């Protein structure tokens, strides 16, 4: 089985990632424009607001502060510690290694470090959050600095980056557990969900379909912007 094991590198879904990033920057630009419009309105009608309409004046100030805080939060989320954020993961016969934008190693999880659990759910299992933006994590057990065995996440949900082979990444690490740590138990549900059969059938690639979807949404957004511009 180990002869079939291959190194898998995370692949960024560039169309979706760039589209989401563009949408975020578009929101920031809109926030800046609206902030400017409100500021100009306050400056031009300052005396009238103070004399005749203090309630509107304070509402505008409150809205202005909210917009400024939102704009700062969005910009910081996109730019703060950008170089330190995980941008790549490599799975090989030793385990998984995470890299930042400068290709420096940020974290490594080795198969040899995985621990057995006393829980009935298994030594490794997938967990998916509930809610509107559900995310999947691989749950494993590791020893912390105190020597205690603790439940840990392997997370291929990179911040502001969408992976086109996220399913394959989780599946490959699970395959590594099967190959190099047969003493560990993977939950039955995870085995079925990630098709961890002996022949390891390949994962289908839907790259072309992703480009079509992104193109459709891009045209839709441009159409909405054009329609809105006709109203002014």
Coordinates of C-alpha atoms in Angstrom, one line a residue:
X1 CA 0.0 0.0 0.0
X2 CA 2.9 2.4 0.7
X3 CA 4.1 2.0 -2.8
X4 CA 0.9 3.7 -4.0
X5 CA 1.3 6.6 -1.7
X6 CA 2.0 9.9 -3.4
X7 CA 2.8 13.4 -2.3
X8 CA -0.2 15.8 -2.6
X9 CA 0.2 19.5 -2.6
X10 CA -2.7 21.9 -1.9
X11 CA -4.1 23.6 -5.0
X12 CA -5.7 27.1 -4.8
X13 CA -9.0 27.4 -6.6
X14 CA -7.9 30.7 -8.3
X15 CA -11.2 31.6 -10.0
X16 CA -13.2 31.4 -6.8
X17 CA -10.5 32.8 -4.6
X18 CA -9.9 35.8 -6.8
X19 CA -13.6 36.4 -7.1
X20 CA -14.2 36.4 -3.3
X21 CA -11.2 38.7 -2.8
X22 CA -12.5 41.1 -5.5
X23 CA -15.9 41.1 -3.8
X24 CA -14.3 42.0 -0.5
X25 CA -12.2 44.8 -2.0
X26 CA -15.4 46.0 -3.8
X27 CA -17.2 46.1 -0.4
X28 CA -14.3 48.1 1.0
X29 CA -14.4 50.6 -1.9
X30 CA -18.2 51.0 -1.4
X31 CA -17.6 51.6 2.3
X32 CA -15.0 54.3 1.5
X33 CA -17.3 56.0 -1.0
X34 CA -20.3 56.0 1.3
X35 CA -18.1 57.3 4.1
X36 CA -16.9 60.1 1.9
X37 CA -20.5 61.0 0.9
X38 CA -21.7 61.1 4.5
X39 CA -18.6 63.1 5.6
X40 CA -19.2 65.6 2.8
X41 CA -22.9 65.9 3.7
X42 CA -22.0 66.6 7.4
X43 CA -19.5 69.2 6.4
X44 CA -21.8 71.0 3.9
X45 CA -24.8 71.1 6.3
X46 CA -23.1 71.2 9.6
X47 CA -24.6 74.5 10.8
X48 CA -28.1 73.4 9.7
X49 CA -27.8 70.1 11.5
X50 CA -26.6 71.8 14.7
X51 CA -29.4 74.4 14.7
X52 CA -32.4 72.4 13.4
X53 CA -31.7 68.7 13.3
X54 CA -29.4 67.3 16.0
X55 CA -31.0 63.9 15.9
X56 CA -30.1 63.4 12.2
X57 CA -26.6 64.8 12.9
X58 CA -25.9 62.3 15.6
X59 CA -27.3 59.5 13.5
X60 CA -25.0 60.4 10.6
X61 CA -22.0 60.6 13.0
X62 CA -22.9 57.1 14.4
X63 CA -23.2 55.7 10.9
X64 CA -19.9 57.3 9.9
X65 CA -18.1 55.7 12.9
X66 CA -19.6 52.3 12.1
X67 CA -18.5 52.5 8.4
X68 CA -15.0 53.6 9.4
X69 CA -14.7 50.7 11.9
X70 CA -16.1 48.2 9.3
X71 CA -13.7 49.5 6.7
X72 CA -10.7 49.2 9.0
X73 CA -11.8 45.7 10.1
X74 CA -12.1 44.5 6.5
X75 CA -8.8 46.0 5.4
X76 CA -7.0 44.5 8.5
X77 CA -8.5 41.1 7.9
X78 CA -7.2 41.1 4.3
X79 CA -3.7 42.6 5.0
X80 CA -2.8 42.0 8.7
X81 CA 0.0 39.4 9.2
X82 CA -0.6 38.4 5.6
X83 CA 2.8 36.8 5.2
X84 CA 2.3 34.6 8.3
X85 CA -1.0 33.0 7.1
X86 CA -1.0 29.5 5.8
X87 CA -0.9 29.4 2.0
X88 CA 0.2 25.8 1.2
X89 CA 0.1 22.3 2.7
X90 CA 2.1 19.3 1.5
X91 CA 1.1 15.7 2.5
X92 CA 3.8 13.0 2.1
X93 CA 4.8 9.8 3.7
X94 CA 5.8 11.6 6.9
X95 CA 2.7 13.6 7.5
X96 CA 1.5 17.1 6.6
X97 CA 3.5 20.3 6.5
X98 CA 2.0 23.8 6.4
X99 CA 3.8 26.8 4.7
X100 CA 3.2 30.5 4.8
X101 CA 3.3 33.0 1.9
X102 CA 7.1 33.1 2.1
X103 CA 7.3 29.3 1.9
X104 CA 8.4 29.0 5.5
X105 CA 7.2 26.1 7.6
X106 CA 4.5 27.1 10.1
X107 CA 3.5 23.7 11.4
X108 CA 4.1 20.0 10.9
X109 CA 2.0 17.0 11.9
X110 CA 3.7 13.7 11.6
X111 CA 2.0 10.3 11.4
X112 CA 4.4 9.1 14.1
X113 CA 3.0 11.8 16.5
X114 CA -0.6 10.6 16.2
X115 CA -2.0 9.1 19.4
X116 CA -4.7 6.5 20.1
X117 CA -8.0 7.7 21.7
X118 CA -10.2 6.1 24.3
X119 CA -13.2 7.5 22.5
X120 CA -15.6 5.2 20.6
X121 CA -15.6 7.6 17.6
X122 CA -12.1 6.4 16.6
X123 CA -8.6 7.8 16.6
X124 CA -9.3 9.9 13.5
X125 CA -12.6 11.2 12.2
X126 CA -14.1 14.0 10.2
X127 CA -16.2 16.7 11.8
X128 CA -18.3 19.2 9.9
X129 CA -19.7 22.4 11.6
X130 CA -23.3 23.3 11.2
X131 CA -24.7 26.6 10.0
X132 CA -24.6 28.7 6.9
X133 CA -20.9 28.4 6.3
X134 CA -20.2 24.8 7.2
X135 CA -16.5 23.7 7.4
X136 CA -14.9 20.3 7.6
X137 CA -12.0 19.4 9.9
X138 CA -10.1 16.2 10.5
X139 CA -10.0 15.4 14.2
X140 CA -6.9 13.6 15.5
X141 CA -5.2 13.1 18.9
X142 CA -1.8 14.5 19.7
X143 CA 0.3 15.0 22.9
X144 CA 0.6 18.5 24.1
X145 CA 3.6 20.0 25.9
X146 CA 2.3 18.7 29.2
X147 CA 2.2 15.2 27.8
X148 CA -1.5 15.0 27.8
X149 CA -3.4 13.5 24.8
X150 CA -5.7 16.2 23.4
X151 CA -8.1 16.4 20.4
X152 CA -6.6 18.4 17.6
X153 CA -7.8 19.7 14.3
X154 CA -6.2 19.4 10.9
X155 CA -7.6 22.3 9.0
X156 CA -7.5 22.8 5.2
X157 CA -9.8 25.7 5.3
X158 CA -7.3 28.4 4.5
X159 CA -8.2 32.0 5.3
X160 CA -9.5 33.9 2.3
X161 CA -8.3 31.0 0.0
X162 CA -10.4 28.2 -1.4
X163 CA -8.7 24.9 -2.2
X164 CA -9.8 23.0 -5.3
X165 CA -8.5 19.7 -3.8
X166 CA -9.6 20.1 -0.2
X167 CA -11.4 16.8 -0.3
X168 CA -8.3 15.1 -1.7
X169 CA -6.1 16.6 1.0
X170 CA -8.2 15.2 3.8
X171 CA -8.5 11.9 2.0
X172 CA -4.7 11.6 1.4
X173 CA -3.9 12.3 5.0
X174 CA -6.4 9.6 6.0
X175 CA -4.8 7.3 3.5
X176 CA -1.5 8.0 5.1
X177 CA -2.9 6.9 8.5
X178 CA -4.1 3.7 6.8
X179 CA -0.6 3.1 5.3
X180 CA 1.8 4.2 8.0
X181 CA -0.3 3.9 11.2
X182 CA -2.5 0.8 10.8
X183 CA -2.7 0.7 14.7
X184 CA -5.0 3.7 14.6
X185 CA -8.7 3.5 13.9
X186 CA -10.5 5.7 11.4
X187 CA -14.2 6.0 12.1
X188 CA -16.5 4.0 9.8
X189 CA -18.4 7.0 8.6
X190 CA -15.2 8.8 7.6
X191 CA -14.0 5.7 5.7
X192 CA -17.2 5.6 3.7
X193 CA -17.4 9.4 3.1
X194 CA -13.9 9.6 1.8
X195 CA -13.9 6.3 -0.1
X196 CA -10.9 4.8 1.7
X197 CA -11.2 1.5 -0.1
X198 CA -8.0 -0.5 -0.9
X199 CA -7.9 0.5 -4.6
X200 CA -8.2 4.2 -3.8
X201 CA -10.3 5.4 -6.8
X202 CA -9.2 8.8 -8.2
X203 CA -10.9 12.0 -7.4
X204 CA -12.7 13.8 -10.3
X205 CA -11.5 17.2 -11.3
X206 CA -14.2 19.9 -12.0
X207 CA -11.8 22.7 -12.8
X208 CA -13.5 23.8 -16.0
X209 CA -16.9 23.9 -14.4
X210 CA -15.5 26.2 -11.7
X211 CA -14.4 28.7 -14.4
X212 CA -17.9 28.6 -15.9
X213 CA -19.5 29.3 -12.5
X214 CA -17.1 32.2 -11.8
X215 CA -17.7 33.7 -15.3
X216 CA -21.5 33.5 -14.7
X217 CA -21.3 35.3 -11.3
X218 CA -18.9 37.9 -12.7
X219 CA -21.2 38.7 -15.5
X220 CA -24.1 38.9 -13.1
X221 CA -22.3 41.3 -10.8
X222 CA -21.3 43.5 -13.7
X223 CA -24.9 43.5 -14.9
X224 CA -26.1 44.5 -11.5
X225 CA -23.5 47.3 -11.3
X226 CA -24.6 48.6 -14.7
X227 CA -28.3 48.4 -13.8
X228 CA -27.6 50.4 -10.6
X229 CA -25.6 53.0 -12.5
X230 CA -28.6 53.6 -14.8
X231 CA -30.7 54.7 -11.7
X232 CA -28.4 57.7 -11.0

